mmCIF file of C-alpha atoms in Angstrom:
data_model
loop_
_atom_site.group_PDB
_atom_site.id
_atom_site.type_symbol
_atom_site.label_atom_id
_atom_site.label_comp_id
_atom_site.label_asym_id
_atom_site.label_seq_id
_atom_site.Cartn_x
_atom_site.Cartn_y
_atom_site.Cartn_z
ATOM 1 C CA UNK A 1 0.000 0.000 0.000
ATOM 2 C CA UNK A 2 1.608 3.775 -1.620
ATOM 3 C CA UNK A 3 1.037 5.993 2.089
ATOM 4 C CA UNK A 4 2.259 8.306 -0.467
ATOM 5 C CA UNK A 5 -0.429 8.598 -2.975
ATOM 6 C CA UNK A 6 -2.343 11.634 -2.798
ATOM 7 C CA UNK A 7 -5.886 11.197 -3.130
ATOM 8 C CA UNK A 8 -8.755 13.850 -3.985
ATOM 9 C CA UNK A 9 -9.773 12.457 -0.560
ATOM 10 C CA UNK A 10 -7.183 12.862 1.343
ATOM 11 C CA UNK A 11 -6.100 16.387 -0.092
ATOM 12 C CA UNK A 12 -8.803 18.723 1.141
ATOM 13 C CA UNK A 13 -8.368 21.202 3.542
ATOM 14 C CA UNK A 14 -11.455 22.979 5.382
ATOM 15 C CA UNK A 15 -10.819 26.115 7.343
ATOM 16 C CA UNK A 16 -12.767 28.421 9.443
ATOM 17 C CA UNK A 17 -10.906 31.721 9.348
ATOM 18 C CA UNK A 18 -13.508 34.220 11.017
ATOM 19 C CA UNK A 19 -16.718 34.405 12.293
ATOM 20 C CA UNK A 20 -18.815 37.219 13.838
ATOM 21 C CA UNK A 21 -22.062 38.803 14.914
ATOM 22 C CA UNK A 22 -23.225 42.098 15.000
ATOM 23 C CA UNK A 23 -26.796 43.915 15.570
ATOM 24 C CA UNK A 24 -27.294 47.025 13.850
ATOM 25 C CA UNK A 25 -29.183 49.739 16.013
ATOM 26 C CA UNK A 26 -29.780 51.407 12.939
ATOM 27 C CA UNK A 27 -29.932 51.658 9.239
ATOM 28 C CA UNK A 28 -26.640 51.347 7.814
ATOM 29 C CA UNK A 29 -24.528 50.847 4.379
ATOM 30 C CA UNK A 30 -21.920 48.482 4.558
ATOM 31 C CA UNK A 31 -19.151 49.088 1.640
ATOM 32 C CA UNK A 32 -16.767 46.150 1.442
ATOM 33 C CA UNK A 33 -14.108 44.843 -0.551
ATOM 34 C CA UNK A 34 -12.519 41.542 -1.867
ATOM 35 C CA UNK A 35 -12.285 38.901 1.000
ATOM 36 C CA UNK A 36 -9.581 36.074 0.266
ATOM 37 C CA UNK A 37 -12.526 33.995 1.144
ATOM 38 C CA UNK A 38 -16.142 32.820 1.199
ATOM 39 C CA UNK A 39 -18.424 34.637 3.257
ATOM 40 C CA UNK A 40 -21.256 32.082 4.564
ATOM 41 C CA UNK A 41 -23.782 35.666 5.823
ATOM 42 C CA UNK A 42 -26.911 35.014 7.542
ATOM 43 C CA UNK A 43 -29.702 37.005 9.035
ATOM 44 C CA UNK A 44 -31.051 35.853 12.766
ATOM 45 C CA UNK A 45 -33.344 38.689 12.558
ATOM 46 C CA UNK A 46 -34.510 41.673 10.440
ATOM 47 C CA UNK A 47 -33.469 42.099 6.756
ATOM 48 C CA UNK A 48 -30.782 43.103 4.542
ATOM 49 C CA UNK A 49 -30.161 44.029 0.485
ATOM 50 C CA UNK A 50 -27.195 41.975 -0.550
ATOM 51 C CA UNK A 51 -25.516 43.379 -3.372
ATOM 52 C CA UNK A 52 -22.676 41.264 -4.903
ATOM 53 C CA UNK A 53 -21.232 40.111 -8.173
ATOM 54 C CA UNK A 54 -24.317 42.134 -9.996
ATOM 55 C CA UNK A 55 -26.705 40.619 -7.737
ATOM 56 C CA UNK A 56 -29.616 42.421 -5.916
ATOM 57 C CA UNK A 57 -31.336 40.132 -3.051
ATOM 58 C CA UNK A 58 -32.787 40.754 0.245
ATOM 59 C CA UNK A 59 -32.307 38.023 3.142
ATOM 60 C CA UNK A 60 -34.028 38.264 5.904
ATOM 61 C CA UNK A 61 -34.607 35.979 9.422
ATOM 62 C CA UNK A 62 -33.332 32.556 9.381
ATOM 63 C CA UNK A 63 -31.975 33.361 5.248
ATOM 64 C CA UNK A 64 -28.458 33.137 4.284
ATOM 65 C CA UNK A 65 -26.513 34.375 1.207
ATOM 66 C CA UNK A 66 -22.788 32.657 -0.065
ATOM 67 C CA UNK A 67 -20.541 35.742 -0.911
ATOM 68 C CA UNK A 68 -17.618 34.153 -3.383
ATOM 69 C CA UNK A 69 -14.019 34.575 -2.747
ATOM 70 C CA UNK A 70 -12.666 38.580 -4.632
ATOM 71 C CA UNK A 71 -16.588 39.284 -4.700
ATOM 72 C CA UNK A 72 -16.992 43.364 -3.968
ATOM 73 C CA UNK A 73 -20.524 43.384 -1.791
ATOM 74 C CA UNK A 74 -22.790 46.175 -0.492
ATOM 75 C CA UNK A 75 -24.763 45.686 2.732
ATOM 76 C CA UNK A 76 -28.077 47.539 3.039
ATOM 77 C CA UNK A 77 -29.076 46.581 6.648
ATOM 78 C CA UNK A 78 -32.028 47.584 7.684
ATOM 79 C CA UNK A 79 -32.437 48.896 11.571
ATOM 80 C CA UNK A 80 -32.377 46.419 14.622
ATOM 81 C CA UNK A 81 -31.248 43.389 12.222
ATOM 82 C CA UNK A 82 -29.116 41.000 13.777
ATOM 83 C CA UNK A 83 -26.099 39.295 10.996
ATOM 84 C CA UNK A 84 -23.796 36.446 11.585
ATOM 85 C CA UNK A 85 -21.209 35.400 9.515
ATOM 86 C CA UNK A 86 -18.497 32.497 8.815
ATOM 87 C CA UNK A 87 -15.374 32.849 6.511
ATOM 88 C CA UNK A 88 -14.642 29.662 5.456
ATOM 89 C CA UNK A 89 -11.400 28.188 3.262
ATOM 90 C CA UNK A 90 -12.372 25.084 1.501
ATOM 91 C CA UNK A 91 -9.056 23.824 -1.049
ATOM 92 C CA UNK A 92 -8.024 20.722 -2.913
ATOM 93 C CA UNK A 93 -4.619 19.657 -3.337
ATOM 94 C CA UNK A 94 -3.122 23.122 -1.153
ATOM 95 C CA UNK A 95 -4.216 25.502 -3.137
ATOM 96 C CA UNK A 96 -6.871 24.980 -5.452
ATOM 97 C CA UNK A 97 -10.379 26.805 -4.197
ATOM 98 C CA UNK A 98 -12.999 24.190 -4.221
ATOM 99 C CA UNK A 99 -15.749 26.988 -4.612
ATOM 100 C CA UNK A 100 -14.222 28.066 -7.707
ATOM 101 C CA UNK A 101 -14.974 25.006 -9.334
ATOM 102 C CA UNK A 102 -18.855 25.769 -9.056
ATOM 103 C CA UNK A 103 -21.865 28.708 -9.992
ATOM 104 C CA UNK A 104 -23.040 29.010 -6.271
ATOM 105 C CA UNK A 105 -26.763 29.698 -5.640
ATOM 106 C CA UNK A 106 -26.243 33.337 -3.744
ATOM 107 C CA UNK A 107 -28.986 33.442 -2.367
ATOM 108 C CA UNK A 108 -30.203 30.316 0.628
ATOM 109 C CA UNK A 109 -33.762 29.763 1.932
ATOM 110 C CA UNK A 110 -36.068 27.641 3.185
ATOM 111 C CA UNK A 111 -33.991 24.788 5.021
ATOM 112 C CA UNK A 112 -31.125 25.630 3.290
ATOM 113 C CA UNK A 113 -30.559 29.103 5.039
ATOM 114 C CA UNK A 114 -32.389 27.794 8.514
ATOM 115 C CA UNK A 115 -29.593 25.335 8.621
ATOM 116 C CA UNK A 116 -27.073 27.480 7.092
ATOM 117 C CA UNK A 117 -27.803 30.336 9.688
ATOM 118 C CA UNK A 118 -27.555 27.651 12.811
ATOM 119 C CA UNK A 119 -24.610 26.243 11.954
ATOM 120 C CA UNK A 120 -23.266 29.932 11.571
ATOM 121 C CA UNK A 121 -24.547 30.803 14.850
ATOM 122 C CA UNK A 122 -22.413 27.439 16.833
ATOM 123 C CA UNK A 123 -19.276 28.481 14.807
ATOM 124 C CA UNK A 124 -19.734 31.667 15.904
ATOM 125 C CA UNK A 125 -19.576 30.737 19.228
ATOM 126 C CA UNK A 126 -17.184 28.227 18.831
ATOM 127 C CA UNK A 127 -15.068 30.675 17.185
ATOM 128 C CA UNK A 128 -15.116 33.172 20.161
ATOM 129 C CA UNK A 129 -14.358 30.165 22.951
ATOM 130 C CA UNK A 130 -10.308 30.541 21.989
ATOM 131 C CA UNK A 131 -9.161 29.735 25.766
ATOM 132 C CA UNK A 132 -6.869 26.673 26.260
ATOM 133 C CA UNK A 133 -9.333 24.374 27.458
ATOM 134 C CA UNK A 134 -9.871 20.212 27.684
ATOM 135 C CA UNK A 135 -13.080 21.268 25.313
ATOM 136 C CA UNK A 136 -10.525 22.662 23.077
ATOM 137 C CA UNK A 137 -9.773 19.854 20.943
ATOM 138 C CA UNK A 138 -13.773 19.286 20.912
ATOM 139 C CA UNK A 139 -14.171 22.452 19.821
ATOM 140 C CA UNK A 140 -11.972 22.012 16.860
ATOM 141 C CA UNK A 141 -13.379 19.136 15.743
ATOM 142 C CA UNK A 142 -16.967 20.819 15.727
ATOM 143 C CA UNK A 143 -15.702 23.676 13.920
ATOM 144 C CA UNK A 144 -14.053 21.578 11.109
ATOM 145 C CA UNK A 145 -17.213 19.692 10.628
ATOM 146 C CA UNK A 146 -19.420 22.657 10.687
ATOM 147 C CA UNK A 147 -17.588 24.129 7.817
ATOM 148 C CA UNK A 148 -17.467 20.613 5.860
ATOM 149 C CA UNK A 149 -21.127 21.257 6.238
ATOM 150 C CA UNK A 150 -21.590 24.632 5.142
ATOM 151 C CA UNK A 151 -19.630 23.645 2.139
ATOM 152 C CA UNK A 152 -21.599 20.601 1.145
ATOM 153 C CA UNK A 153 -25.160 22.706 1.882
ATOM 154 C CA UNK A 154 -23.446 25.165 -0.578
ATOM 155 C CA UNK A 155 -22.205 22.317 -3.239
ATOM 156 C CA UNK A 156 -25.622 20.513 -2.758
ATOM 157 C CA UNK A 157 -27.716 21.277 -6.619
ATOM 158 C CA UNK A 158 -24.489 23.828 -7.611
ATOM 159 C CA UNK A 159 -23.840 24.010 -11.329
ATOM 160 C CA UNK A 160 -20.252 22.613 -11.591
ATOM 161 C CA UNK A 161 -18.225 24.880 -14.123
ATOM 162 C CA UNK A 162 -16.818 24.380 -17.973
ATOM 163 C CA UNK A 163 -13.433 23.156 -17.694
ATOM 164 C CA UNK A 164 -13.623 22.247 -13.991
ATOM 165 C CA UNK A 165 -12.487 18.467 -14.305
ATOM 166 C CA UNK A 166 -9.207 19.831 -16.308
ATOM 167 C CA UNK A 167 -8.155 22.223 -13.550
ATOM 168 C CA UNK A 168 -8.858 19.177 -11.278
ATOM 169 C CA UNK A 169 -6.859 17.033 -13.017
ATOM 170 C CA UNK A 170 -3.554 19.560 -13.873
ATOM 171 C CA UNK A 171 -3.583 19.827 -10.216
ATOM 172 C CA UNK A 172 -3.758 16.502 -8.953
ATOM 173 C CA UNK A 173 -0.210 15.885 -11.370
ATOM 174 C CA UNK A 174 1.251 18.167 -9.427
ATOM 175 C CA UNK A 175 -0.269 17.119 -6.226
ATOM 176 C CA UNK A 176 2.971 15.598 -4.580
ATOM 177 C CA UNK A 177 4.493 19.094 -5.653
ATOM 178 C CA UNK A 178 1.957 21.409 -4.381
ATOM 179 C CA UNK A 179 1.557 19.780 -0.942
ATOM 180 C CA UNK A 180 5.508 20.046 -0.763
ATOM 181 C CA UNK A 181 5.277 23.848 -1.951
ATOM 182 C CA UNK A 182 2.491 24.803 1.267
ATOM 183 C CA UNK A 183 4.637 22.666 3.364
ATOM 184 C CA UNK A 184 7.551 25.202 2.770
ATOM 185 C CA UNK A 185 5.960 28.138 1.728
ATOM 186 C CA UNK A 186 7.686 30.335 4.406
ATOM 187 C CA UNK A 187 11.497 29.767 2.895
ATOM 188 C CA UNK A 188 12.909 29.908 -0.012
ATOM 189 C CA UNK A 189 12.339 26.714 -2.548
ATOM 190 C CA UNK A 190 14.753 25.685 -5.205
ATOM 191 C CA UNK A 191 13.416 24.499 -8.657
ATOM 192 C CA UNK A 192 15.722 21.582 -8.191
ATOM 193 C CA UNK A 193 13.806 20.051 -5.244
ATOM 194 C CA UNK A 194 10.443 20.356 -6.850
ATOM 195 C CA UNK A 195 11.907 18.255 -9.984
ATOM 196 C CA UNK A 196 13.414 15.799 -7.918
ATOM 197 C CA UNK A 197 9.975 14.695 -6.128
ATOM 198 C CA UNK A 198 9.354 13.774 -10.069
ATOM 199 C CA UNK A 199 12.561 12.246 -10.794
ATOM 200 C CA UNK A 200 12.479 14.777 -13.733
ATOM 201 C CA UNK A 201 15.440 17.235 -14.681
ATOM 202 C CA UNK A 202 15.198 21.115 -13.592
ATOM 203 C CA UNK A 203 14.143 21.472 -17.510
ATOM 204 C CA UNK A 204 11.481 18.817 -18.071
ATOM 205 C CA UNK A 205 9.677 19.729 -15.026
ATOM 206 C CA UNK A 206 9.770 23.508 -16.000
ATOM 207 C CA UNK A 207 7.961 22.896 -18.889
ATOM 208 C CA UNK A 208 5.942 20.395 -17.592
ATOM 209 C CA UNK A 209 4.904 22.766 -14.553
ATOM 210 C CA UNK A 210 4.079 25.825 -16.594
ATOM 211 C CA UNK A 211 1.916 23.887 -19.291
ATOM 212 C CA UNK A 212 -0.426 22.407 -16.547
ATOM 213 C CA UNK A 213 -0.734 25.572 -14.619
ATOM 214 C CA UNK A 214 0.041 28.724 -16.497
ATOM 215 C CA UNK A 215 2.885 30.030 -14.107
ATOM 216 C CA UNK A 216 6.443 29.195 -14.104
ATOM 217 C CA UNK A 217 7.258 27.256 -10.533
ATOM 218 C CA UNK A 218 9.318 30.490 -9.180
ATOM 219 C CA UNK A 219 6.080 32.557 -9.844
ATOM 220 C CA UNK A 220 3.689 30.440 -9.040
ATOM 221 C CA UNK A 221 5.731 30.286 -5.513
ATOM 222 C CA UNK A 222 5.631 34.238 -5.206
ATOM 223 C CA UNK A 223 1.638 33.992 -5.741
ATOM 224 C CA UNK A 224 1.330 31.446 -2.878
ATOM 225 C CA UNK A 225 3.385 33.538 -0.785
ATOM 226 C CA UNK A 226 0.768 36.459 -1.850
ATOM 227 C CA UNK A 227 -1.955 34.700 -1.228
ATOM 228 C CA UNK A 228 -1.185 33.679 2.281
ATOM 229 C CA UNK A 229 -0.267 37.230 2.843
ATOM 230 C CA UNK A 230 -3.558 38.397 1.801
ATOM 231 C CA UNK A 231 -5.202 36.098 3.875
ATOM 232 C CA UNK A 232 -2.833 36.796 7.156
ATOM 233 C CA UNK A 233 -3.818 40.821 6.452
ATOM 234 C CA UNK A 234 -7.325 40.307 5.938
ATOM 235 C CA UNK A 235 -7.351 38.592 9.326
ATOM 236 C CA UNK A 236 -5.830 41.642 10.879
ATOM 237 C CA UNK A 237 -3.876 39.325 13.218
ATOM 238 C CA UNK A 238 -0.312 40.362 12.142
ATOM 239 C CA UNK A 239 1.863 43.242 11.877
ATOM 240 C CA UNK A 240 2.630 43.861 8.171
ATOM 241 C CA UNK A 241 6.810 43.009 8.932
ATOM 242 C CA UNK A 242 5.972 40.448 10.953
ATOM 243 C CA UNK A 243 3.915 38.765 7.715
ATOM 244 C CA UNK A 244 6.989 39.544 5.507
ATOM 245 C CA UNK A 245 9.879 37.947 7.019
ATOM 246 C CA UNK A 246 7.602 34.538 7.575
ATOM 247 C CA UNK A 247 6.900 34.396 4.145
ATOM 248 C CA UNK A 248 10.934 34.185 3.395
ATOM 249 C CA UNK A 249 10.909 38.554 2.754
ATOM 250 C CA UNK A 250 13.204 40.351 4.772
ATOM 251 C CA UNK A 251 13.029 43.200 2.869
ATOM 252 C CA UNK A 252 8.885 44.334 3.620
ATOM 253 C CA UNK A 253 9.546 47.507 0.792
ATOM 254 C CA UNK A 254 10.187 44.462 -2.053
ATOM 255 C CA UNK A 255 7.415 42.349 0.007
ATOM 256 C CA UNK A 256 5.079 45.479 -0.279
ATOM 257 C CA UNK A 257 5.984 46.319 -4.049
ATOM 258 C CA UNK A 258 5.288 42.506 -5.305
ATOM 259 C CA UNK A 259 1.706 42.943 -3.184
ATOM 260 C CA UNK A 260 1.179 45.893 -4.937
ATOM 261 C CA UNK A 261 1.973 44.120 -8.408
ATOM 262 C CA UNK A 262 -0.322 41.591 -7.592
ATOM 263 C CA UNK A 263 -3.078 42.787 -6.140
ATOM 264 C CA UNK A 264 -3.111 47.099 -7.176
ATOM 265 C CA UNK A 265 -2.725 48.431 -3.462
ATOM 266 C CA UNK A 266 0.262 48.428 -1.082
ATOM 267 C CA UNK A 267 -0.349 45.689 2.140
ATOM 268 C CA UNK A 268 -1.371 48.390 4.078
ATOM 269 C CA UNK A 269 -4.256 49.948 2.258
ATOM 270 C CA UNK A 270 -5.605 46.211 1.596
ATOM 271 C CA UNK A 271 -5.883 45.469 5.470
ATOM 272 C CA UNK A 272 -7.308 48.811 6.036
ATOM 273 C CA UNK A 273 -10.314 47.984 2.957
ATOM 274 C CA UNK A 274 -11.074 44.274 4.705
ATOM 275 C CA UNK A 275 -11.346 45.935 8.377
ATOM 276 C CA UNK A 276 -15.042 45.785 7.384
ATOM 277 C CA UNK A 277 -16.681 42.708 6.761
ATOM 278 C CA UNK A 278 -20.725 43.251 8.537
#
């Protein structure tokens, strides 16, 4: 038996990364901006006007709404509403975004978005219970299951996208590589241990790399590195140096200037646009 082998199965990695409540005493717009997530959002009481990805909808008590990951949204909350959310990371073989692999229904109701909503409301708590306990452990086993669940309520009658089962399979090629690549994200990796987990030479697995996923393997390493710092400064938890020199950049000026390459703003002004979430 290959303890080796990377399966789909065994390759998918569920994360809660926030979760929140927050009762509005009175009307209110809330202007937000790309989360390096999905937002699970759900109303325990009163009503809001969702506006995301060109969509108009109104939720209201016991409805939910699935905001994509790099969605721009607009709250309209209407007085004395009470909204709960859960940020969720769902991937597939490190990287890949499971929800990207799908047309969502934005808008849930009905069972859906009762169920949706309660399991919102337990990570919520969950979420906020951070002491070093014996329930700890518990804890993290209910929160891993109650985002497996929010995902599979969200994947349950989704339209899976054109193309989807190529990206799938691309990846899972470089599966052995990818998981190595997270693994060691916060140093610096040379091409020549990514080719030898292949057995291939630095050249063959160049070329091999870029035609299955678009990037060459030192750029493709940079964008992880981005993407985990967009993550680590949408949490807030971090200061921005701090974030650069554990992603392998000692110098935070060429850390901030490949950000702002990537992603059009400087660190800074992206943590300062995700402060707001509800």
């Amino acid at each position: 038996m290959n303890l080796e082998k990377l399966t789909l199965e065994n390759t998918v990695s569920a994360s809660l990364m926030l979760s929140e409540r927050k009762t509005y005493r009175h009307n209110e717009t809330v202007i937000a901006t790309k989360l390096p997530f999905e937002l699970f959002l759900c109303v325990e009481d009163g009503s809001l006007l969702i506006d995301a990805d060109d969509r108009q909808f109104v939720i209201s008590g016991a409805e939910a709404a699935v905001i994509p990951c790099d969605t721009e949204y607009t709250l309209d909350v209407s007085e004395g509403t009470t909204v709960v959310f859960a940020a969720i990371s769902l991937s597939v073989y490190s990287n890949l975004r499971v929800f990207s692999l799908f047309d969502l229904e934005p808008r849930l109701t009905g069972d859906k978005g009762a169920e949706v909503t309660s399991i919102c409301k337990e990570l919520c708590s969950l979420f906020a219970d951070r002491e070093f306990t014996n329930s700890r452990l518990e804890n993290a086993v209910k929160i891993k299951n109650g985002v497996y669940s929010l995902a599979k309520i969200a994947l349950d009658g989704a339209i899976p996208r054109s193309g989807g089962s190529d990206i799938m399979e691309r990846h899972e090629k470089l599966a052995e590589v990818l998981r190595y690549i997270h693994e060691n994200i916060k140093r610096n990796i040379a091409q020549s241990e990514l080719s030898d987990l292949l057995d291939m030479t630095p050249d063959s697995f160049y070329r091999m790399f870029k035609r299955l996923l678009g990037y060459a393997p030192k750029d493709f390493i940079i964008s992880e590195k981005l993407r985990i710092a967009r993550e680590m400064l949408a949490l807030g938890e971090l200061p921005i140096g701090e974030i650069s020199k554990m992603l392998g950049y000692d110098n935070q000026l060429y850390f901030s200037a490949l950000f702002r390459k990537k992603y059009g703003v400087c660190p800074t002004e992206y943590r300062k646009a995700t402060e707001r979430i509800i």
